[in-house]
Each structure stands twice: as structure tokens, then as C-alpha cells.
Coordinates of C-alpha atoms in Angstrom, one line a residue:
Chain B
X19 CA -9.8 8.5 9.8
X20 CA -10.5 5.0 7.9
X21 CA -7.6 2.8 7.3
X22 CA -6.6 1.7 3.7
X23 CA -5.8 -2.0 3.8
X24 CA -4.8 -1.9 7.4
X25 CA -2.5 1.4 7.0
X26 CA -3.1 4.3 9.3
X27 CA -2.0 6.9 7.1
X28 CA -0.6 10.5 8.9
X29 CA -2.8 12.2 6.6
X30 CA -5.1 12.5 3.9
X31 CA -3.3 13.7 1.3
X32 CA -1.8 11.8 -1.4
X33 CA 0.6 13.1 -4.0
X34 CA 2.0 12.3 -7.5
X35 CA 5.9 12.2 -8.2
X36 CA 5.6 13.3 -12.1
X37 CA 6.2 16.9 -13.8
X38 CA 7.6 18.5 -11.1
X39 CA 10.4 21.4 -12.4
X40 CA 13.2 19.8 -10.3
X41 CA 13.9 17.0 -8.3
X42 CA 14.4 19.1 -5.1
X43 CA 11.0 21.0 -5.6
X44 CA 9.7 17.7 -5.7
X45 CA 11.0 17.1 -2.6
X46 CA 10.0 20.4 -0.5
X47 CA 6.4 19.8 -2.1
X48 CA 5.9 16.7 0.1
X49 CA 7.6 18.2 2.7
X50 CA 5.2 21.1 2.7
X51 CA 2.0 19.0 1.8
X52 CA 2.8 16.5 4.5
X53 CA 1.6 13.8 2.1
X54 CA 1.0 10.7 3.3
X55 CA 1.5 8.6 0.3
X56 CA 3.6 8.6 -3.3
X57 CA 2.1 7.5 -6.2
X58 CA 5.2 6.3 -8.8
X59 CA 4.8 4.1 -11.9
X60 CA 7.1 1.8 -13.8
X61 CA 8.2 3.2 -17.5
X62 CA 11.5 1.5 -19.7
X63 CA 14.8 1.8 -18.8
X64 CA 17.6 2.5 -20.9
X65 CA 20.9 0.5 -20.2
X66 CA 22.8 3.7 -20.6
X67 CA 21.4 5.9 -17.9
X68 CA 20.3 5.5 -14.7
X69 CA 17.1 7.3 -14.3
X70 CA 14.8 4.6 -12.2
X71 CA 17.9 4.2 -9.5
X72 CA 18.1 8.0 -9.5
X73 CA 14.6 8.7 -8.9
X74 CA 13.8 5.7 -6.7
X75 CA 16.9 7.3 -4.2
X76 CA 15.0 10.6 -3.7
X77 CA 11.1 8.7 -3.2
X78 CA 12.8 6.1 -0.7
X79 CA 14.0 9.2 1.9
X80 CA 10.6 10.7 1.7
X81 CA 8.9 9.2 4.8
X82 CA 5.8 8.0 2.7
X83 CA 3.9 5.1 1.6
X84 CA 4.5 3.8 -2.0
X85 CA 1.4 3.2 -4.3
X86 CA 2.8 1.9 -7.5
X87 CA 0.6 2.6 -10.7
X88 CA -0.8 1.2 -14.2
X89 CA -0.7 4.6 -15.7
X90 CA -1.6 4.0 -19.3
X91 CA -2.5 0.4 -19.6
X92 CA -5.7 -0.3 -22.0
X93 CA -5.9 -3.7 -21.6
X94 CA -6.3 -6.0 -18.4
X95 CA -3.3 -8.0 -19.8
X96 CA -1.1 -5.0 -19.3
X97 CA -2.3 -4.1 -16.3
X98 CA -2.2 -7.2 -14.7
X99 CA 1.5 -7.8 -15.7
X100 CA 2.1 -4.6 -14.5
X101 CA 1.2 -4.9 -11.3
X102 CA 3.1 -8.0 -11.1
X103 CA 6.1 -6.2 -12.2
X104 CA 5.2 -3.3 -9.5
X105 CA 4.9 -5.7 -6.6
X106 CA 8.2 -7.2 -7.6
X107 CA 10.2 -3.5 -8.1
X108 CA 8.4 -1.7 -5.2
X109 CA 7.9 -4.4 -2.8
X110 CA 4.3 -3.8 -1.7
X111 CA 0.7 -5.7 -2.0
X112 CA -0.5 -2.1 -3.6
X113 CA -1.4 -1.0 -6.7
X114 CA -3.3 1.9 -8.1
X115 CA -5.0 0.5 -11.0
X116 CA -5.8 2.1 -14.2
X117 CA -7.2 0.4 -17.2
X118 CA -7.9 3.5 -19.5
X119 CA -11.0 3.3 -21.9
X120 CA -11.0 6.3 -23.5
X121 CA -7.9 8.8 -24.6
X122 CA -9.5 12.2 -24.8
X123 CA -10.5 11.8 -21.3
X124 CA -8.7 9.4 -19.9
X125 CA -11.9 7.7 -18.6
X126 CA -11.7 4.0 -17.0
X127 CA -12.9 1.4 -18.9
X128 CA -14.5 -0.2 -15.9
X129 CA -15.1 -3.3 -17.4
X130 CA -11.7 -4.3 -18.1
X131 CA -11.3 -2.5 -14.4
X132 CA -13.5 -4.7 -12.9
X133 CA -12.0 -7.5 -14.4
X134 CA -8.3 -6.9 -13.5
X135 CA -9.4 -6.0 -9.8
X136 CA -10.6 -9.5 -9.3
X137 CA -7.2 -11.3 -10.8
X138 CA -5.6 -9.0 -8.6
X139 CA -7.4 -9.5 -5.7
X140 CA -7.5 -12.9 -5.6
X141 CA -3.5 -12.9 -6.0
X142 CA -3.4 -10.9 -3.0
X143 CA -3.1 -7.7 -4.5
X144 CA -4.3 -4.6 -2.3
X145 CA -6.5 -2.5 -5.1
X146 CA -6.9 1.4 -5.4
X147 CA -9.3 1.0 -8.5
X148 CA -9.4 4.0 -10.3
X149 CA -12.8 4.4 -10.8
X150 CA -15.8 6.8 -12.1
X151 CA -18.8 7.7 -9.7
X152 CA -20.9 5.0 -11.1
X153 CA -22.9 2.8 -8.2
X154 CA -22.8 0.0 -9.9
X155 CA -19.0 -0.4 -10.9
X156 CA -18.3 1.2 -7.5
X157 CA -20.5 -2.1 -6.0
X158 CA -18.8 -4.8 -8.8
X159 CA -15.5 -3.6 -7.5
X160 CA -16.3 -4.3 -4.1
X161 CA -17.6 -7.4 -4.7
X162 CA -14.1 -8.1 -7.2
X163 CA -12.3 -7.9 -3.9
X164 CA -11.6 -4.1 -3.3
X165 CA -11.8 -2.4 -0.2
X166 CA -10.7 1.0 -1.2
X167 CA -12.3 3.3 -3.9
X168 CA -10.5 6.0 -6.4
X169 CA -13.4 7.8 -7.9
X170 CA -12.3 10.3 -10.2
X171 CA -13.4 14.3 -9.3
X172 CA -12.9 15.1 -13.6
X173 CA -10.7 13.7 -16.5
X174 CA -6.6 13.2 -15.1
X175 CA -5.1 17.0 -15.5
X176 CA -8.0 18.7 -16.5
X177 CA -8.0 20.8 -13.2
X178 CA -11.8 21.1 -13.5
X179 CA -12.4 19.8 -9.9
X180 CA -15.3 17.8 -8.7
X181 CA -17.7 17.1 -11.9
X182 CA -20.3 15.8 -10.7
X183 CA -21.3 16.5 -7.2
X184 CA -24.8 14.6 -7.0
X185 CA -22.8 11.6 -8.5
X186 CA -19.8 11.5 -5.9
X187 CA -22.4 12.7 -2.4
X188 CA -24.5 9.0 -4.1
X189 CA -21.1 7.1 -4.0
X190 CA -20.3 8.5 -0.9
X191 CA -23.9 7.9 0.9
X192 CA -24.4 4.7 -0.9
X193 CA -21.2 3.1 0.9
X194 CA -20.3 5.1 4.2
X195 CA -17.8 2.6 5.3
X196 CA -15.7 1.7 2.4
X197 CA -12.3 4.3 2.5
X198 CA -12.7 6.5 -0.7
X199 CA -10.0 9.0 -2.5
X200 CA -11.1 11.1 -5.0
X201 CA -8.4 10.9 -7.7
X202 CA -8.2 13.4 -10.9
X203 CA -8.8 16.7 -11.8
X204 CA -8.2 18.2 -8.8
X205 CA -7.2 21.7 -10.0
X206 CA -7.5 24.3 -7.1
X207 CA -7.7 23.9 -2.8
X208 CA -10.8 24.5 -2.9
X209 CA -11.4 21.6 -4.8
X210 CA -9.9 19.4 -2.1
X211 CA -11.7 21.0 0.4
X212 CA -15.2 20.3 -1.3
X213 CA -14.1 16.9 -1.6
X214 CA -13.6 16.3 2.2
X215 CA -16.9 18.3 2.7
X216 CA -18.3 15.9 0.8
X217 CA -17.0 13.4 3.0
X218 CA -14.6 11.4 1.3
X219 CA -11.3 9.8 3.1
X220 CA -7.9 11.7 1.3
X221 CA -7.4 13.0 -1.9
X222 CA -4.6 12.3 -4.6
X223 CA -3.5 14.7 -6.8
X224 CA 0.0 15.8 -9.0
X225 CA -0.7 18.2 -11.7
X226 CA -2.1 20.8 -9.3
X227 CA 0.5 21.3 -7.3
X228 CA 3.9 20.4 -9.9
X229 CA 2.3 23.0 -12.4
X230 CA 1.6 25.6 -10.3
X231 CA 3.6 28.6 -10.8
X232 CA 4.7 27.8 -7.4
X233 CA 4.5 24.4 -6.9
X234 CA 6.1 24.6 -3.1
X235 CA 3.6 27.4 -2.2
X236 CA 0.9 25.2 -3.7
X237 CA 1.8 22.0 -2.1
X238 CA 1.3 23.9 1.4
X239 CA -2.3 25.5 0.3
X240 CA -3.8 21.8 -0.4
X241 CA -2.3 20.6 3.2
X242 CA -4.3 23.3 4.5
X243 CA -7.3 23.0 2.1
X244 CA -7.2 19.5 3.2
X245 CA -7.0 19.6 7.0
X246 CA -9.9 22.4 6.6
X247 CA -12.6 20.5 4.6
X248 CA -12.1 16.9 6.9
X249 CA -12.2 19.6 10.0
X250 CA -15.4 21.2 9.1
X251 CA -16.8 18.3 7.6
X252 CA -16.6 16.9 11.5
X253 CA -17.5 19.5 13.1
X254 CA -21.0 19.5 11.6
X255 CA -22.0 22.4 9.0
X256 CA -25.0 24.1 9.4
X257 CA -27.8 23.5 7.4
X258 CA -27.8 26.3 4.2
X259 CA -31.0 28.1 4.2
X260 CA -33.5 29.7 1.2
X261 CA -33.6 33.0 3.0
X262 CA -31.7 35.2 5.1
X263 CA -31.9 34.9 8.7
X264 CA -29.7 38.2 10.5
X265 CA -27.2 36.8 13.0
X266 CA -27.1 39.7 14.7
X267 CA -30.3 39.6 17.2
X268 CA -33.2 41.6 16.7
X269 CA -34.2 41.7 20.3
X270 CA -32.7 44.9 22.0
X271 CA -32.3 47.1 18.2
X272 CA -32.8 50.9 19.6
X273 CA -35.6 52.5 17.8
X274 CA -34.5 55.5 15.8
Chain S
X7 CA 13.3 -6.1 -29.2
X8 CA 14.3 -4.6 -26.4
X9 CA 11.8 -2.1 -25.3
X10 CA 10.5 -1.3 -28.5
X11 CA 14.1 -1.1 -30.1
X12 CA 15.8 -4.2 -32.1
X13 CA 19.5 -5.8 -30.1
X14 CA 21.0 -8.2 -30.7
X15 CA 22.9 -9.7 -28.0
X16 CA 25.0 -12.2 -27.6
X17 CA 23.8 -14.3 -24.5
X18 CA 20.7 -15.6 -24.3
X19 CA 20.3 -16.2 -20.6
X20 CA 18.0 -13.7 -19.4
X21 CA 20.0 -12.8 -16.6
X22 CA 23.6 -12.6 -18.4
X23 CA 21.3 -11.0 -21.3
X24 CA 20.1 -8.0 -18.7
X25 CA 24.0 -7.5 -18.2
X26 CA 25.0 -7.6 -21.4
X27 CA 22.6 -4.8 -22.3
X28 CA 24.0 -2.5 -19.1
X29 CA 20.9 -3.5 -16.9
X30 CA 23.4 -5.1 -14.1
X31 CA 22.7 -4.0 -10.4
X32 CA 20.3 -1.7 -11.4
X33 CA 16.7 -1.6 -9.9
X34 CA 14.8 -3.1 -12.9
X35 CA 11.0 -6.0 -13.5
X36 CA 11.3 -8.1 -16.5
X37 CA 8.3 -8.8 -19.1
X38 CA 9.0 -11.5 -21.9
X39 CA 6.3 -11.2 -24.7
X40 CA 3.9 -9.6 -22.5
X41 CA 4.6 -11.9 -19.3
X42 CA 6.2 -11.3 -15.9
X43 CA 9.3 -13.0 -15.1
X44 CA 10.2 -13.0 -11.7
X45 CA 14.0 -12.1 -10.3
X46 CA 14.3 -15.8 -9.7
X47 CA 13.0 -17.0 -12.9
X48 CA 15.3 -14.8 -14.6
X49 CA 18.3 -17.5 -14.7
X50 CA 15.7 -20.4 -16.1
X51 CA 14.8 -17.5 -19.0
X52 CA 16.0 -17.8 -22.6
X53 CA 15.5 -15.5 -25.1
X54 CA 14.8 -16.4 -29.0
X55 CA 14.5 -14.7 -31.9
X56 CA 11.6 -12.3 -32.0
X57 CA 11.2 -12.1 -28.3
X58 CA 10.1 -8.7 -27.0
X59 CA 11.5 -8.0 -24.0
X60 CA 10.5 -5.6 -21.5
X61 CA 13.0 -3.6 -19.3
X62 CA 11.1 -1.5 -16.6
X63 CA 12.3 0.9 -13.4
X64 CA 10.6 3.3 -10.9
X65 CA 9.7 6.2 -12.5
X66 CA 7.5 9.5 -11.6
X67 CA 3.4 8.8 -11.3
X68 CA 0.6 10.5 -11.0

């Protein structure tokens, strides 16, 4: 498995902390996903309550890495300054970055993305763009400083899966040695299992598995789903074929 | 403002501010008018009139 930033990660599935029903199903879904990472985001605090000490005290016991996000920044202003604000509250070098472009489908604006990768970067910052399929964004962020890509499978909660499979097998054959999670719009296992098929390093999903009907239930189908696609991705499919080929041999058939 | 929502507060010292408003001990990153301000620079921080201030904790992400 490729290292993010230097991190062995124990595996290679990484899981959002948002709309889950309860706090303790929240809990038993990383349990049973065995994710490897926690994606958490910074929102405003009210001096009355206590919500980010309560939450932060459950996602500090889970035995997982932290990837603070820019969930619903527009601008690179706000991103940048809220990565600097991450860094400060979470105490780590990552950040998930999301400059959003578009509301309907919450599509990057990978200009603005590009730009606030290369501020970051060159503050020190360890970037998990979030990112579309695009070659040529994919190979600006690179060059910005990034050493990890998030392209996106569909539009964040859509549950449609993998879009655009001749897009993401480019990506993936156009840079075989840069660490890549697909991120959004995983909706189904199987989805996660096509994406390690296709070769890619760990996938990070929330929705899926907090709306599920059973989220706990759920959270252990995409470990599985996981472990399988990576597994027969390395243990090297056969090729698919135009026409039927019987597997049972021909040689020996009694003549009746 | 204080995220989004007009105070007014007697102290003006970011840091006594930040208590003033309930915010002591808690787990917490500042923004002044769009701006990071550190833990440490907190103390050197005044707030004016018309300043929007920004009071952010850990919260669930996707």
C-alpha cells in the first residue's frame, strides 16, 4: 500500500464523522469499517453549549488519523484561513481541501484549488486536494506541491458511484505512483470495490454508510468491499473476453 | 459580530473577550475579519467596532 505523506495507514478506508443517527453508531461504524482515517471539519461555536468539546472527545478515542476539512469554502481566502485554523485546532500538517465551484454539484473549482494547494504547500501544509478526474488539474496540483490526490467518483452525496470510469482508469494510468482516494459519491460496496479494481489507494466516504438504514451493517459491507477490490485487483484479473469460452474441458465429453 | 450575530462585549482583549462570551477552556481557532489569529496572538488582539469575529470548534465532516 502507498504511504500518504509518510503515514502507513492500517487500511484503506477512510470515513466521514457527519449525519450519523447517534454518536455511539458513529462509533461502532469505525469500529466495524476499521477505518483508517476521520475526516472532521471546523463549524461556529456557540458560547452556550459545548458541542465541538463533545464531539472532539468521542473522535480522539477512535484509534484513527485526523484529516481536518474546508467543507464549504468558495473562495481560496476561506480556505486558506481555514486550514490555518484546522492546523491550529487539530494539531496536524493535513488538510482536505475543498474550494467548491459550483452548488448544484458541489464540483471543485480547481482553479481557486490549485491556487490554495500551492499557499498551502509552501506553508508546509500536507494537501488532500479534492479534485475532479481532469489530467491537467490532477498534474497542476502536483506541480502546486501535492503528493496525494482526492478525485471525486460523482457529486458529494449523490451515491451515484464512479461517473466516469475512462476518466478515473486515465488519472490512474497517467500517474501510477502518486497515492490517490477517490472521494464522493460513493453510494453502494460495490462502488468501492470498482474503485480499488481500478486501482486506486483508499476510498473516503460518509453518506453511504451514516444513511444507510443500517449504518453499522453498512460500515462492515464497505470494509469487506474494500479489502475485496485491493485483493483482486493484486491478484491479477483475467482478461474479459467477447465470446464464451466453457471452463469446463471439452476433452473427455461422453458422446451420447 | 460574533459569528454572524451582533455582541457587544465589554472587554476588548481578544482573549478576556473569548471569556467573556463563554468560550473559556473550550477547544476553539479564532478568525478576525477574515484572518487567523493564532492562540498566542490572541492576547496582542483587540477588537473594534465592526469587527467580525470568528469562533470555530471540531465538528462532524465528510
Amino acid at each position: 500500500m502507498k504511504d500518504f505523506y509518510g503515514s502507513k495507514l492500517k487500511s484503506q478506508m477512510m470515513l466521514g464523522t457527519a449525519q450519523y443517527p447517534s454518536p455511539a453508531i458513529l462509533v461502532s461504524c469505525f469500529e466495524k469499517s476499521k477505518a483508517s482515517v476521520a475526516t472532521v471539519s471546523l463549524r461556529r461555536e456557540s458560547g452556550n453549549l459545548d458541542s465541538g468539546n463533545s464531539f472532539w472527545s468521542i473522535i480522539k478515542k477512535l484509534d484513527v488519523k485526523i484529516l481536518p476539512n474546508t467543507a464549504g469554502c468558495h473562495t481560496v481566502k476561506e480556505a486558506v484561513t481555514t486550514a490555518h485554523m484546522a492546523r491550529e485546532i487539530f494539531d496536524t500538517k493535513w488538510i482536505k481541501l475543498e474550494v467548491i465551484g459550483e452548488e448544484d454539484t458541489l464540483q471543485p473549482d480547481v482553479f481557486g484549488l490549485v491556487e490554495a494547494a500551492k499557499i498551502l504547500s509552501d506553508e508546509g501544509f500536507e494537501v488532500f486536494p479534492y479534485t475532479t478526474e481532469d489530467l491537467v488539474v490532477a498534474d497542476k496540483l502536483l506541480n502546486s506541491g501535492c503528493k496525494v490526490l482526492m478525485p471525486w467518483g460523482s457529486p458529494i452525496g449523490s451515491g451515484q458511484g464512479l461517473n466516469n470510469i475512462f476518466g478515473l482508469k486515465a488519472l490512474r494510468a497517467h500517474f501510477p505512483d502518486i497515492p490517490m482516494i477517490i472521494d464522493a459519491g460513493i453510494g453502494l460496496p460495490s462502488h468501492a470495490t470498482k474503485a480499488m479494481e481500478l486501482g486506486f489507494d483508499a476510498v473516503l466516504l460518509n453518506t453511504a454508510i451514516a444513511k444507510a438504514g443500517d449504518p453499522i451493517v453498512m460500515a462492515e459491507a464497505f470494509s469487506h468491499a474494500i479489502i475485496s477490490g485491493a485483493l483482486g485487483l493484486n491478484a491479477d484479473p483475467m482478461e474479459p473476453r467477447d465470446m464464451a469460452n466453457p471452463s469446463t474441458p471439452i476433452f473427455g465429453k461422453a458422446f451420447l | 459580530m460574533i459569528n454572524g450575530k451582533n455582541k457587544n462585549i465589554t472587554n476588548v482583549n481578544l482573549t478576556f473577550a473569548l471569556d467573556e462570551l463563554g468560550y473559556k477552556g473550550k477547544k476553539l481557532a479564532t478568525a478576525l475579519n477574515g484572518e487567523f489569529v493564532s492562540v498566542q496572538s490572541r492576547d496582542n488582539t483587540n477588537l473594534k467596532e465592526g469587527d467580525k469575529l470568528e469562533v470555530l470548534s471540531p465538528q462532524q465532516g465528510g
